[in-house]
């Protein structure tokens, strides 16, 4: 599950606008302020979750999937903002994001 303020979220937030371009985990780390080890682990997770593609040690978001992923990231952002600004309702309860569909 990709939620705001996670390495997966930041990696996708970098790759989606750069759709089709291929980046190594080191390049992703430098662009997202992750450590190289965290970037490598994150990219493996995103690849295994079928959210990014991999080719010869580089990772990328395919052009044909970028729009869908962009909309889903925007949806996750909107849900997080609702949670942050919500009064004492369901979205103000810890763990609410586990009830929302994942990317």
Tab-separated table of N, CA and C in Angstrom:
chain	number	residue	atom	x	y	z
A	1	UNK	N	0.845	-1.172	0.000
A	1	UNK	CA	0.000	0.000	0.000
A	1	UNK	C	0.894	1.240	0.000
A	2	UNK	N	0.586	2.183	-0.846
A	2	UNK	CA	1.364	3.419	-0.933
A	2	UNK	C	0.557	4.531	-0.275
A	3	UNK	N	1.119	5.081	0.788
A	3	UNK	CA	0.465	6.179	1.493
A	3	UNK	C	1.446	7.347	1.584
A	4	UNK	N	0.938	8.561	1.794
A	4	UNK	CA	1.825	9.728	1.892
A	4	UNK	C	2.901	9.557	2.966
A	5	UNK	N	3.991	10.255	2.737
A	5	UNK	CA	5.122	10.283	3.670
A	5	UNK	C	5.803	8.931	3.835
A	6	UNK	N	5.800	8.127	2.773
A	6	UNK	CA	6.537	6.865	2.777
A	6	UNK	C	7.542	6.901	1.624
A	7	UNK	N	8.533	6.050	1.704
A	7	UNK	CA	9.517	5.993	0.622
A	7	UNK	C	8.859	5.623	-0.711
A	8	UNK	N	7.887	4.734	-0.670
A	8	UNK	CA	7.188	4.342	-1.893
A	8	UNK	C	6.469	5.538	-2.522
A	9	UNK	N	5.840	6.323	-1.686
A	9	UNK	CA	5.132	7.521	-2.154
A	9	UNK	C	6.106	8.510	-2.793
A	10	UNK	N	7.240	8.762	-2.133
A	10	UNK	CA	8.209	9.709	-2.676
A	10	UNK	C	8.832	9.197	-3.973
A	11	UNK	N	9.105	7.903	-4.044
A	11	UNK	CA	9.675	7.340	-5.269
A	11	UNK	C	8.697	7.483	-6.431
A	12	UNK	N	7.440	7.137	-6.201
A	12	UNK	CA	6.445	7.299	-7.266
A	12	UNK	C	6.241	8.771	-7.603
A	13	UNK	N	6.286	9.618	-6.598
A	13	UNK	CA	6.145	11.049	-6.827
A	13	UNK	C	7.259	11.607	-7.701
A	14	UNK	N	8.410	10.967	-7.686
A	14	UNK	CA	9.509	11.355	-8.564
A	14	UNK	C	9.370	10.696	-9.938
A	15	UNK	N	9.029	9.419	-9.969
A	15	UNK	CA	9.003	8.686	-11.234
A	15	UNK	C	7.824	9.052	-12.134
A	16	UNK	N	6.661	9.305	-11.548
A	16	UNK	CA	5.484	9.585	-12.373
A	16	UNK	C	5.688	10.821	-13.260
A	17	UNK	N	6.166	11.945	-12.740
A	17	UNK	CA	6.388	13.094	-13.625
A	17	UNK	C	7.494	12.846	-14.662
A	18	UNK	N	8.363	11.898	-14.358
A	18	UNK	CA	9.459	11.548	-15.267
A	18	UNK	C	9.158	10.260	-16.026
A	19	UNK	N	7.900	10.047	-16.293
A	19	UNK	CA	7.429	8.825	-16.953
A	19	UNK	C	8.261	8.466	-18.169
A	20	UNK	N	8.535	7.177	-18.265
A	20	UNK	CA	9.285	6.667	-19.400
A	20	UNK	C	10.795	6.766	-19.247
A	21	UNK	N	11.274	7.649	-18.384
A	21	UNK	CA	12.712	7.773	-18.145
A	21	UNK	C	13.137	6.724	-17.123
A	22	UNK	N	14.318	6.172	-17.315
A	22	UNK	CA	14.811	5.122	-16.431
A	22	UNK	C	15.840	5.676	-15.456
A	23	UNK	N	15.731	5.235	-14.198
A	23	UNK	CA	16.611	5.725	-13.143
A	23	UNK	C	17.116	4.562	-12.300
A	24	UNK	N	18.352	4.643	-11.862
A	24	UNK	CA	18.905	3.661	-10.942
A	24	UNK	C	18.410	3.993	-9.533
A	25	UNK	N	18.484	3.037	-8.624
A	25	UNK	CA	18.126	3.359	-7.233
A	25	UNK	C	18.963	4.516	-6.672
A	26	UNK	N	20.219	4.627	-7.074
A	26	UNK	CA	21.068	5.734	-6.603
A	26	UNK	C	20.525	7.077	-7.073
A	27	UNK	N	20.099	7.146	-8.323
A	27	UNK	CA	19.542	8.385	-8.854
A	27	UNK	C	18.219	8.727	-8.178
A	28	UNK	N	17.420	7.709	-7.913
A	28	UNK	CA	16.149	7.917	-7.220
A	28	UNK	C	16.412	8.399	-5.798
A	29	UNK	N	17.400	7.800	-5.144
A	29	UNK	CA	17.757	8.217	-3.786
A	29	UNK	C	18.167	9.684	-3.757
A	30	UNK	N	18.992	10.089	-4.703
A	30	UNK	CA	19.468	11.473	-4.746
A	30	UNK	C	18.336	12.460	-5.003
A	31	UNK	N	17.315	12.019	-5.724
A	31	UNK	CA	16.197	12.912	-6.068
A	31	UNK	C	15.095	12.921	-5.022
A	32	UNK	N	15.151	12.010	-4.071
A	32	UNK	CA	14.082	11.900	-3.074
A	32	UNK	C	14.580	12.002	-1.641
A	33	UNK	N	15.852	12.180	-1.438
A	33	UNK	CA	16.449	12.247	-0.097
A	33	UNK	C	16.343	10.936	0.672
A	34	UNK	N	16.211	9.826	-0.047
A	34	UNK	CA	16.271	8.503	0.584
A	34	UNK	C	17.720	8.046	0.593
A	35	UNK	N	18.030	7.113	1.460
A	35	UNK	CA	19.347	6.486	1.380
A	35	UNK	C	19.330	5.540	0.171
A	36	UNK	N	20.497	5.204	-0.330
A	36	UNK	CA	20.556	4.297	-1.476
A	36	UNK	C	19.987	2.929	-1.124
A	37	UNK	N	20.247	2.459	0.091
A	37	UNK	CA	19.714	1.160	0.512
A	37	UNK	C	18.187	1.199	0.571
A	38	UNK	N	17.635	2.278	1.130
A	38	UNK	CA	16.179	2.412	1.193
A	38	UNK	C	15.580	2.517	-0.206
A	39	UNK	N	16.253	3.246	-1.093
A	39	UNK	CA	15.756	3.371	-2.468
A	39	UNK	C	15.751	2.021	-3.163
A	40	UNK	N	16.797	1.241	-2.979
A	40	UNK	CA	16.854	-0.090	-3.603
A	40	UNK	C	15.727	-0.975	-3.085
A	41	UNK	N	15.515	-0.977	-1.772
A	41	UNK	CA	14.427	-1.776	-1.182
A	41	UNK	C	13.064	-1.285	-1.666
A	42	UNK	N	12.895	0.023	-1.710
A	42	UNK	CA	11.628	0.621	-2.142
A	42	UNK	C	11.316	0.257	-3.577
A	43	UNK	N	12.309	0.345	-4.438
A	43	UNK	CA	12.078	0.044	-5.845
A	43	UNK	C	11.760	-1.433	-6.050
A	44	UNK	N	12.384	-2.296	-5.281
A	44	UNK	CA	12.051	-3.723	-5.354
A	44	UNK	C	10.597	-3.930	-4.955
A	45	UNK	N	10.165	-3.274	-3.892
A	45	UNK	CA	8.778	-3.388	-3.441
A	45	UNK	C	7.810	-2.869	-4.500
A	46	UNK	N	8.096	-1.700	-5.065
A	46	UNK	CA	7.209	-1.143	-6.095
A	46	UNK	C	7.166	-2.025	-7.336
A	47	UNK	N	8.289	-2.634	-7.679
A	47	UNK	CA	8.323	-3.548	-8.820
A	47	UNK	C	7.487	-4.797	-8.520
A	48	UNK	N	7.669	-5.360	-7.338
A	48	UNK	CA	6.906	-6.548	-6.955
A	48	UNK	C	5.412	-6.263	-6.868
A	49	UNK	N	5.046	-5.024	-6.532
A	49	UNK	CA	3.639	-4.620	-6.464
A	49	UNK	C	3.098	-4.183	-7.830
A	50	UNK	N	3.918	-4.328	-8.874
A	50	UNK	CA	3.540	-4.021	-10.256
A	50	UNK	C	3.190	-2.549	-10.451
A	51	UNK	N	3.891	-1.669	-9.737
A	51	UNK	CA	3.661	-0.235	-9.881
A	51	UNK	C	4.733	0.433	-10.734
A	52	UNK	N	5.890	-0.207	-10.873
A	52	UNK	CA	6.953	0.281	-11.743
A	52	UNK	C	7.504	-0.891	-12.539
A	53	UNK	N	8.245	-0.560	-13.587
A	53	UNK	CA	8.921	-1.565	-14.403
A	53	UNK	C	10.417	-1.497	-14.112
A	54	UNK	N	11.116	-2.597	-14.436
A	54	UNK	CA	12.561	-2.659	-14.203
A	54	UNK	C	13.238	-3.134	-15.483
A	55	UNK	N	14.393	-2.541	-15.789
A	55	UNK	CA	15.163	-2.947	-16.952
A	55	UNK	C	16.641	-2.710	-16.677
A	56	UNK	N	17.419	-3.767	-16.627
A	56	UNK	CA	18.869	-3.688	-16.450
A	56	UNK	C	19.281	-2.790	-15.287
A	57	UNK	N	18.644	-2.988	-14.148
A	57	UNK	CA	19.014	-2.251	-12.944
A	57	UNK	C	18.430	-0.863	-12.824
A	58	UNK	N	17.566	-0.479	-13.774
A	58	UNK	CA	16.900	0.820	-13.687
A	58	UNK	C	15.402	0.600	-13.530
A	59	UNK	N	14.744	1.614	-13.024
A	59	UNK	CA	13.304	1.546	-12.783
A	59	UNK	C	12.623	2.712	-13.476
A	60	UNK	N	11.364	2.484	-13.858
A	60	UNK	CA	10.610	3.537	-14.533
A	60	UNK	C	9.117	3.261	-14.459
A	61	UNK	N	8.351	4.329	-14.668
A	61	UNK	CA	6.902	4.230	-14.805
A	61	UNK	C	6.618	4.273	-16.306
A	62	UNK	N	5.980	3.239	-16.840
A	62	UNK	CA	5.661	3.255	-18.267
A	62	UNK	C	4.728	4.415	-18.604
A	63	UNK	N	4.937	5.005	-19.762
A	63	UNK	CA	4.149	6.155	-20.188
A	63	UNK	C	2.654	5.840	-20.152
A	64	UNK	N	2.272	4.646	-20.569
A	64	UNK	CA	0.850	4.299	-20.628
A	64	UNK	C	0.210	4.097	-19.259
A	65	UNK	N	0.988	3.995	-18.195
A	65	UNK	CA	0.437	3.840	-16.836
A	65	UNK	C	0.544	5.111	-16.008
A	66	UNK	N	1.270	6.090	-16.492
A	66	UNK	CA	1.572	7.279	-15.698
A	66	UNK	C	0.331	8.075	-15.322
A	67	UNK	N	-0.594	8.253	-16.242
A	67	UNK	CA	-1.809	9.030	-15.944
A	67	UNK	C	-2.607	8.376	-14.818
A	68	UNK	N	-2.762	7.070	-14.901
A	68	UNK	CA	-3.492	6.342	-13.862
A	68	UNK	C	-2.804	6.494	-12.509
A	69	UNK	N	-1.490	6.316	-12.476
A	69	UNK	CA	-0.760	6.451	-11.219
A	69	UNK	C	-0.803	7.882	-10.698
A	70	UNK	N	-0.762	8.858	-11.584
A	70	UNK	CA	-0.861	10.257	-11.169
A	70	UNK	C	-2.206	10.518	-10.491
A	71	UNK	N	-3.285	10.021	-11.105
A	71	UNK	CA	-4.619	10.202	-10.494
A	71	UNK	C	-4.693	9.511	-9.141
A	72	UNK	N	-4.092	8.334	-9.030
A	72	UNK	CA	-4.147	7.614	-7.764
A	72	UNK	C	-3.334	8.323	-6.686
A	73	UNK	N	-2.186	8.878	-7.053
A	73	UNK	CA	-1.408	9.657	-6.081
A	73	UNK	C	-2.186	10.885	-5.628
A	74	UNK	N	-2.847	11.556	-6.563
A	74	UNK	CA	-3.663	12.719	-6.209
A	74	UNK	C	-4.814	12.322	-5.294
A	75	UNK	N	-5.397	11.163	-5.526
A	75	UNK	CA	-6.476	10.669	-4.687
A	75	UNK	C	-5.978	10.375	-3.273
A	76	UNK	N	-4.803	9.775	-3.172
A	76	UNK	CA	-4.209	9.486	-1.867
A	76	UNK	C	-3.912	10.798	-1.140
A	77	UNK	N	-3.401	11.791	-1.879
A	77	UNK	CA	-3.145	13.106	-1.279
A	77	UNK	C	-4.428	13.723	-0.733
A	78	UNK	N	-5.499	13.640	-1.525
A	78	UNK	CA	-6.780	14.208	-1.106
A	78	UNK	C	-7.293	13.510	0.150
A	79	UNK	N	-7.176	12.201	0.184
A	79	UNK	CA	-7.636	11.460	1.368
A	79	UNK	C	-6.815	11.843	2.600
A	80	UNK	N	-5.522	12.030	2.424
A	80	UNK	CA	-4.672	12.429	3.553
A	80	UNK	C	-5.058	13.809	4.064
A	81	UNK	N	-5.368	14.725	3.156
A	81	UNK	CA	-5.780	16.069	3.570
A	81	UNK	C	-7.101	16.035	4.324
A	82	UNK	N	-8.026	15.190	3.868
A	82	UNK	CA	-9.295	15.038	4.579
A	82	UNK	C	-9.019	14.553	6.000
A	83	UNK	N	-8.126	13.589	6.109
A	83	UNK	CA	-7.785	13.037	7.422
A	83	UNK	C	-7.173	14.107	8.324
A	84	UNK	N	-6.256	14.889	7.775
A	84	UNK	CA	-5.584	15.920	8.575
A	84	UNK	C	-6.547	16.984	9.082
A	85	UNK	N	-7.553	17.306	8.282
A	85	UNK	CA	-8.471	18.391	8.621
A	85	UNK	C	-9.793	17.911	9.212
A	86	UNK	N	-9.934	16.629	9.382
A	86	UNK	CA	-11.208	16.078	9.831
A	86	UNK	C	-11.423	16.294	11.328
A	87	UNK	N	-12.669	16.518	11.683
A	87	UNK	CA	-12.989	16.547	13.113
A	87	UNK	C	-12.992	15.107	13.630
A	88	UNK	N	-13.580	14.878	14.745
A	88	UNK	CA	-13.589	13.544	15.336
A	88	UNK	C	-14.535	12.611	14.585
A	89	UNK	N	-14.145	12.224	13.393
A	89	UNK	CA	-14.940	11.265	12.629
A	89	UNK	C	-14.051	10.101	12.196
A	90	UNK	N	-14.520	9.308	11.286
A	90	UNK	CA	-13.809	8.091	10.889
A	90	UNK	C	-12.409	8.373	10.355
A	91	UNK	N	-12.223	9.489	9.624
A	91	UNK	CA	-10.912	9.771	9.063
A	91	UNK	C	-9.929	10.303	10.103
A	92	UNK	N	-10.416	10.679	11.253
A	92	UNK	CA	-9.540	11.171	12.290
A	92	UNK	C	-9.030	10.039	13.182
A	93	UNK	N	-9.397	8.828	12.877
A	93	UNK	CA	-8.998	7.666	13.655
A	93	UNK	C	-7.691	7.119	13.087
A	94	UNK	N	-6.741	6.830	13.951
A	94	UNK	CA	-5.484	6.237	13.511
A	94	UNK	C	-5.759	4.949	12.751
A	95	UNK	N	-4.978	4.733	11.702
A	95	UNK	CA	-5.113	3.516	10.906
A	95	UNK	C	-6.172	3.591	9.837
A	96	UNK	N	-6.783	4.778	9.609
A	96	UNK	CA	-7.825	4.915	8.596
A	96	UNK	C	-7.353	4.521	7.215
A	97	UNK	N	-6.047	4.786	6.930
A	97	UNK	CA	-5.534	4.522	5.590
A	97	UNK	C	-5.540	3.041	5.211
A	98	UNK	N	-5.577	2.186	6.217
A	98	UNK	CA	-5.631	0.747	5.939
A	98	UNK	C	-6.989	0.336	5.367
A	99	UNK	N	-7.999	1.185	5.534
A	99	UNK	CA	-9.335	0.908	5.000
A	99	UNK	C	-9.502	1.403	3.561
A	100	UNK	N	-8.535	2.208	3.078
A	100	UNK	CA	-8.607	2.777	1.732
A	100	UNK	C	-7.884	1.844	0.774
A	101	UNK	N	-8.437	1.670	-0.422
A	101	UNK	CA	-7.793	0.829	-1.419
A	101	UNK	C	-6.389	1.330	-1.712
A	102	UNK	N	-5.489	0.404	-1.944
A	102	UNK	CA	-4.120	0.716	-2.255
A	102	UNK	C	-3.948	1.051	-3.718
A	103	UNK	N	-2.807	1.643	-4.044
A	103	UNK	CA	-2.476	1.879	-5.437
A	103	UNK	C	-2.354	0.537	-6.099
